[in-house]
PDB file of C-alpha atoms in Angstrom:
ATOM      1  CA  MET A   1      19.718  -6.279  68.075  1.00 57.00           C
ATOM      2  CA  SER A   2      18.780  -3.240  66.102  1.00 68.00           C
ATOM      3  CA  ALA A   3      16.496  -0.530  67.443  1.00 77.00           C
ATOM      4  CA  PRO A   4      13.088  -0.661  67.286  1.00 83.00           C
ATOM      5  CA  PHE A   5      12.764   3.002  65.617  1.00 85.00           C
ATOM      6  CA  ALA A   6      15.628   5.700  64.321  1.00 88.00           C
ATOM      7  CA  ASN A   7      17.259   8.906  65.561  1.00 89.00           C
ATOM      8  CA  LEU A   8      15.002  10.715  63.384  1.00 92.00           C
ATOM      9  CA  TYR A   9      12.002  12.986  64.324  1.00 92.00           C
ATOM     10  CA  TYR A  10       9.725  15.182  62.783  1.00 93.00           C
ATOM     11  CA  LYS A  11       8.191  18.680  64.572  1.00 93.00           C
ATOM     12  CA  ARG A  12       4.527  19.055  63.764  1.00 93.00           C
ATOM     13  CA  ALA A  13       1.724  20.823  65.071  1.00 93.00           C
ATOM     14  CA  VAL A  14      -1.009  19.462  66.795  1.00 92.00           C
ATOM     15  CA  GLY A  15      -4.241  20.917  67.758  1.00 92.00           C
ATOM     16  CA  THR A  16      -4.554  19.893  71.944  1.00 92.00           C
ATOM     17  CA  ALA A  17      -1.652  20.988  74.033  1.00 93.00           C
ATOM     18  CA  ARG A  18      -0.276  18.292  75.973  1.00 95.00           C
ATOM     19  CA  ALA A  19       2.584  18.898  78.927  1.00 95.00           C
ATOM     20  CA  CYS A  20       6.578  18.989  77.583  1.00 93.00           C
ATOM     21  CA  TYR A  21       8.290  16.501  78.526  1.00 91.00           C
ATOM     22  CA  ILE A  22      11.039  18.026  79.954  1.00 91.00           C
ATOM     23  CA  CYS A  23       9.955  21.456  81.669  1.00 93.00           C
ATOM     24  CA  ASN A  24       5.722  20.232  81.353  1.00 94.00           C
ATOM     25  CA  LYS A  25       4.691  23.187  80.167  1.00 95.00           C
ATOM     26  CA  PRO A  26       1.105  22.678  77.914  1.00 95.00           C
ATOM     27  CA  THR A  27       2.606  22.595  74.359  1.00 95.00           C
ATOM     28  CA  THR A  28       1.190  22.182  70.600  1.00 94.00           C
ATOM     29  CA  THR A  29       4.841  20.884  68.972  1.00 94.00           C
ATOM     30  CA  VAL A  30       5.254  17.455  69.136  1.00 94.00           C
ATOM     31  CA  LEU A  31       8.401  15.011  67.831  1.00 93.00           C
ATOM     32  CA  SER A  32       6.910  11.622  66.090  1.00 92.00           C
ATOM     33  CA  THR A  33       9.159   9.219  64.314  1.00 91.00           C
ATOM     34  CA  GLN A  34       8.072   8.482  60.936  1.00 89.00           C
ATOM     35  CA  PRO A  35       6.269   5.865  61.571  1.00 88.00           C
ATOM     36  CA  VAL A  36       4.275   6.817  64.575  1.00 88.00           C
ATOM     37  CA  VAL A  37       6.031   4.342  67.041  1.00 89.00           C
ATOM     38  CA  ASP A  38       7.469   6.990  69.303  1.00 90.00           C
ATOM     39  CA  PHE A  39       6.578  10.745  69.747  1.00 92.00           C
ATOM     40  CA  ILE A  40       7.861  13.515  72.097  1.00 92.00           C
ATOM     41  CA  TYR A  41       5.794  16.420  73.137  1.00 94.00           C
ATOM     42  CA  THR A  42       8.196  19.454  73.811  1.00 95.00           C
ATOM     43  CA  CYS A  43       8.485  23.124  74.241  1.00 93.00           C
ATOM     44  CA  ASP A  44       9.988  25.043  70.718  1.00 90.00           C
ATOM     45  CA  THR A  45      13.111  26.479  73.525  1.00 91.00           C
ATOM     46  CA  HIS A  46      13.521  22.945  73.910  1.00 90.00           C
ATOM     47  CA  LEU A  47      14.164  22.007  70.353  1.00 89.00           C
ATOM     48  CA  SER A  48      16.970  25.234  70.102  1.00 89.00           C
ATOM     49  CA  ASP A  49      19.227  23.888  72.739  1.00 88.00           C
ATOM     50  CA  PRO A  50      21.804  21.292  71.419  1.00 86.00           C
ATOM     51  CA  GLY A  51      22.032  18.953  74.361  1.00 89.00           C
ATOM     52  CA  PHE A  52      18.332  17.771  74.329  1.00 91.00           C
ATOM     53  CA  ALA A  53      18.246  17.844  69.382  1.00 90.00           C
ATOM     54  CA  THR A  54      19.688  18.937  66.522  1.00 90.00           C
ATOM     55  CA  LEU A  55      18.389  20.233  63.381  1.00 90.00           C
ATOM     56  CA  GLN A  56      19.214  18.211  60.268  1.00 86.00           C
ATOM     57  CA  ALA A  57      19.610  20.080  57.311  1.00 77.00           C
ATOM     58  CA  PRO A  58      17.576  19.648  54.490  1.00 70.00           C
ATOM     59  CA  VAL A  59      18.542  17.365  51.759  1.00 61.00           C
ATOM     60  CA  ALA A  60      18.841  19.417  48.359  1.00 58.00           C
ATOM     61  CA  SER A  61      16.867  17.013  46.620  1.00 56.00           C
ATOM     62  CA  PRO A  62      17.844  17.353  42.262  1.00 57.00           C
ATOM     63  CA  THR A  63      14.824  18.782  41.380  1.00 60.00           C
ATOM     64  CA  PRO A  64      14.524  17.776  37.534  1.00 62.00           C
ATOM     65  CA  SER A  65      14.658  21.235  35.436  1.00 67.00           C
ATOM     66  CA  ALA A  66      13.004  21.159  32.052  1.00 68.00           C
ATOM     67  CA  SER A  67      14.829  22.499  29.108  1.00 76.00           C
ATOM     68  CA  ALA A  68      14.724  25.745  27.619  1.00 79.00           C
ATOM     69  CA  GLU A  69      13.164  23.663  24.690  1.00 81.00           C
ATOM     70  CA  GLU A  70      10.660  22.011  26.884  1.00 83.00           C
ATOM     71  CA  ILE A  71       9.742  25.205  28.153  1.00 84.00           C
ATOM     72  CA  ALA A  72       9.153  27.527  24.906  1.00 86.00           C
ATOM     73  CA  LYS A  73       7.094  24.544  23.576  1.00 86.00           C
ATOM     74  CA  ILE A  74       5.067  24.346  27.145  1.00 89.00           C
ATOM     75  CA  LYS A  75       4.698  28.276  26.545  1.00 88.00           C
ATOM     76  CA  ALA A  76       3.230  28.286  22.646  1.00 91.00           C
ATOM     77  CA  GLU A  77       1.000  25.511  23.795  1.00 92.00           C
ATOM     78  CA  TRP A  78      -0.775  27.909  26.867  1.00 89.00           C
ATOM     79  CA  GLU A  79      -0.942  31.301  24.263  1.00 92.00           C
ATOM     80  CA  ALA A  80      -2.149  29.309  21.483  1.00 93.00           C
ATOM     81  CA  LYS A  81      -4.965  27.641  23.913  1.00 92.00           C
ATOM     82  CA  GLN A  82      -5.052  31.647  25.671  1.00 92.00           C
ATOM     83  CA  LYS A  83      -6.494  32.792  22.067  1.00 92.00           C
ATOM     84  CA  ARG A  84      -8.634  29.958  21.663  1.00 92.00           C
ATOM     85  CA  LYS A  85     -10.066  31.024  24.831  1.00 90.00           C
ATOM     86  CA  GLN A  86     -10.457  34.441  23.486  1.00 90.00           C
ATOM     87  CA  GLU A  87     -11.770  34.384  20.423  1.00 90.00           C
ATOM     88  CA  ALA A  88     -15.200  32.009  21.751  1.00 88.00           C
ATOM     89  CA  GLU A  89     -15.597  34.020  24.299  1.00 87.00           C
ATOM     90  CA  LYS A  90     -15.294  37.533  21.922  1.00 84.00           C
ATOM     91  CA  GLU A  91     -17.913  35.231  19.503  1.00 84.00           C
ATOM     92  CA  LYS A  92     -20.126  34.444  22.499  1.00 81.00           C
ATOM     93  CA  LYS A  93     -20.135  37.629  23.407  1.00 78.00           C
ATOM     94  CA  ASP A  94     -20.923  39.321  20.151  1.00 76.00           C
ATOM     95  CA  GLY A  95     -23.984  36.486  20.471  1.00 73.00           C
ATOM     96  CA  GLU A  96     -25.633  38.216  23.302  1.00 70.00           C
ATOM     97  CA  GLU A  97     -25.019  41.565  22.640  1.00 68.00           C
ATOM     98  CA  LYS A  98     -27.620  41.033  19.346  1.00 67.00           C
ATOM     99  CA  LYS A  99     -29.906  39.219  21.956  1.00 65.00           C
ATOM    100  CA  ASP A 100     -30.261  41.145  24.978  1.00 63.00           C
ATOM    101  CA  ASP A 101     -30.138  44.580  26.045  1.00 58.00           C
ATOM    102  CA  GLU A 102     -27.786  47.095  27.128  1.00 59.00           C
ATOM    103  CA  LYS A 103     -27.976  46.382  30.720  1.00 59.00           C
ATOM    104  CA  ARG A 104     -27.448  42.509  30.247  1.00 58.00           C
ATOM    105  CA  ASP A 105     -24.931  43.161  28.396  1.00 55.00           C
ATOM    106  CA  GLY A 106     -23.019  45.850  30.504  1.00 57.00           C
ATOM    107  CA  GLU A 107     -23.564  43.239  33.696  1.00 58.00           C
ATOM    108  CA  LYS A 108     -21.816  40.336  31.610  1.00 55.00           C
ATOM    109  CA  ASP A 109     -18.802  42.122  30.641  1.00 55.00           C
ATOM    110  CA  LYS A 110     -18.701  42.986  33.486  1.00 55.00           C
ATOM    111  CA  THR A 111     -18.954  38.632  35.408  1.00 55.00           C
ATOM    112  CA  VAL A 112     -16.680  37.766  31.929  1.00 50.00           C
ATOM    113  CA  SER A 113     -13.936  40.348  31.324  1.00 50.00           C
ATOM    114  CA  PRO A 114     -12.506  39.047  35.196  1.00 48.00           C
ATOM    115  CA  LYS A 115     -12.124  35.226  33.919  1.00 49.00           C
ATOM    116  CA  PRO A 116      -9.128  36.055  30.736  1.00 47.00           C
ATOM    117  CA  THR A 117      -6.875  38.023  33.081  1.00 48.00           C
ATOM    118  CA  SER A 118      -6.121  35.891  35.660  1.00 45.00           C
ATOM    119  CA  PRO A 119      -3.571  33.703  34.696  1.00 48.00           C
ATOM    120  CA  ALA A 120      -3.727  29.875  34.785  1.00 48.00           C
ATOM    121  CA  PRO A 121      -3.283  28.053  38.493  1.00 48.00           C
ATOM    122  CA  VAL A 122       0.185  26.330  38.629  1.00 48.00           C
ATOM    123  CA  ALA A 123       0.597  23.104  40.084  1.00 47.00           C
ATOM    124  CA  SER A 124       3.497  23.063  42.736  1.00 46.00           C
ATOM    125  CA  GLY A 125       6.337  21.054  42.941  1.00 47.00           C
ATOM    126  CA  SER A 126       5.937  20.008  46.275  1.00 46.00           C
ATOM    127  CA  ALA A 127       2.173  19.062  47.658  1.00 44.00           C
ATOM    128  CA  THR A 128       2.685  17.508  50.902  1.00 50.00           C
ATOM    129  CA  PRO A 129       4.646  20.186  53.532  1.00 54.00           C
ATOM    130  CA  LYS A 130       8.227  19.369  54.700  1.00 80.00           C
ATOM    131  CA  HIS A 131       8.452  18.859  58.109  1.00 82.00           C
ATOM    132  CA  ASP A 132      11.670  19.694  60.379  1.00 87.00           C
ATOM    133  CA  LYS A 133      13.854  17.184  61.210  1.00 91.00           C
ATOM    134  CA  TYR A 134      15.515  16.744  64.586  1.00 92.00           C
ATOM    135  CA  VAL A 135      18.000  14.027  66.079  1.00 91.00           C
ATOM    136  CA  LEU A 136      18.197  13.822  69.403  1.00 92.00           C
ATOM    137  CA  HIS A 137      20.851  13.808  71.623  1.00 92.00           C
ATOM    138  CA  ARG A 138      22.547  11.032  71.829  1.00 92.00           C
ATOM    139  CA  GLN A 139      21.353  10.537  76.146  1.00 93.00           C
ATOM    140  CA  LEU A 140      17.776  11.672  75.472  1.00 92.00           C
ATOM    141  CA  TYR A 141      17.844   8.998  72.541  1.00 92.00           C
ATOM    142  CA  THR A 142      19.030   5.682  74.897  1.00 93.00           C
ATOM    143  CA  MET A 143      15.811   6.963  77.526  1.00 93.00           C
ATOM    144  CA  ARG A 144      13.530   6.912  75.033  1.00 92.00           C
ATOM    145  CA  LEU A 145      14.416   3.653  73.932  1.00 93.00           C
ATOM    146  CA  THR A 146      14.627   2.434  77.282  1.00 94.00           C
ATOM    147  CA  ASP A 147      11.574   3.959  77.819  1.00 93.00           C
ATOM    148  CA  HIS A 148      10.036   2.093  74.975  1.00 92.00           C
ATOM    149  CA  ARG A 149      11.710  -1.182  76.478  1.00 94.00           C
ATOM    150  CA  ARG A 150      10.078  -0.981  79.100  1.00 95.00           C
ATOM    151  CA  ARG A 151       7.087  -0.598  78.174  1.00 93.00           C
ATOM    152  CA  ARG A 152       6.984  -3.578  74.983  1.00 93.00           C
ATOM    153  CA  GLN A 153       7.779  -5.919  77.908  1.00 94.00           C
ATOM    154  CA  GLN A 154       5.204  -4.304  80.158  1.00 94.00           C
ATOM    155  CA  LYS A 155       2.595  -5.710  77.441  1.00 93.00           C
ATOM    156  CA  GLU A 156       3.982  -9.442  77.352  1.00 92.00           C
ATOM    157  CA  VAL A 157       3.940  -9.282  81.169  1.00 90.00           C
ATOM    158  CA  ASP A 158       0.743  -8.069  81.371  1.00 90.00           C
ATOM    159  CA  VAL A 159      -0.785 -11.083  78.642  1.00 90.00           C
ATOM    160  CA  LEU A 160       2.010 -13.987  79.915  1.00 88.00           C
ATOM    161  CA  ALA A 161       0.849 -13.555  83.797  1.00 84.00           C
ATOM    162  CA  PRO A 162      -2.610 -14.788  83.842  1.00 81.00           C
ATOM    163  CA  LYS A 163      -1.612 -17.732  81.699  1.00 81.00           C
ATOM    164  CA  LEU A 164       0.810 -18.843  84.409  1.00 80.00           C
ATOM    165  CA  SER A 165      -1.124 -18.402  87.192  1.00 70.00           C
ATOM    166  CA  GLY A 166      -2.592 -21.089  88.631  1.00 67.00           C
ATOM    167  CA  PRO A 167      -4.549 -22.262  91.605  1.00 68.00           C
ATOM    168  CA  GLY A 168      -1.684 -22.180  94.256  1.00 62.00           C
ATOM    169  CA  LEU A 169       0.308 -19.352  92.256  1.00 63.00           C
ATOM    170  CA  SER A 170       0.035 -15.236  92.912  1.00 64.00           C
ATOM    171  CA  VAL A 171       1.464 -12.823  89.899  1.00 61.00           C
ATOM    172  CA  PRO A 172       2.040  -9.782  92.347  1.00 65.00           C
ATOM    173  CA  LYS A 173       0.999  -6.792  90.321  1.00 68.00           C
ATOM    174  CA  GLN A 174       4.635  -4.622  89.445  1.00 69.00           C
ATOM    175  CA  VAL A 175       3.549  -1.097  89.915  1.00 70.00           C
ATOM    176  CA  GLY A 176       5.057   1.865  88.365  1.00 61.00           C
TER     177      GLY A 176
END
């Protein structure tokens, strides 16, 4: 039988502090599995302890690099687009100068001038934040599996117990 969840936990920050699994101090750091089946609130100091968890080295994913030709082509397109924008703004500005007063022209120059100087926003390669990956120590992971199995079995008992009890039978409640 395979484990219900893998021994790979992601470090995340939460809004409300809860007790650390090890020392019971309030902490906002939680380790959780990817489909959130199991989670552990833990202090940052415990994460550096090799007896608790080990930080997984980030896997270097091959990023597709653009060739020099593609970069030059995109750069040329962008420069042409910027020239067209500047020409359109100059034409618009010249038309407004003839119609408006000098005061309005001065105000519009101040508001229009920052636009061409600001660079176009560049889309970043990764939109999702990367979380640190941890692998729990073997014995701690076994404890978490045991706790998970015990909770699952308790839920099954709670569901089946009312069906098994009859008029003369009584099912004792489990404590703990």
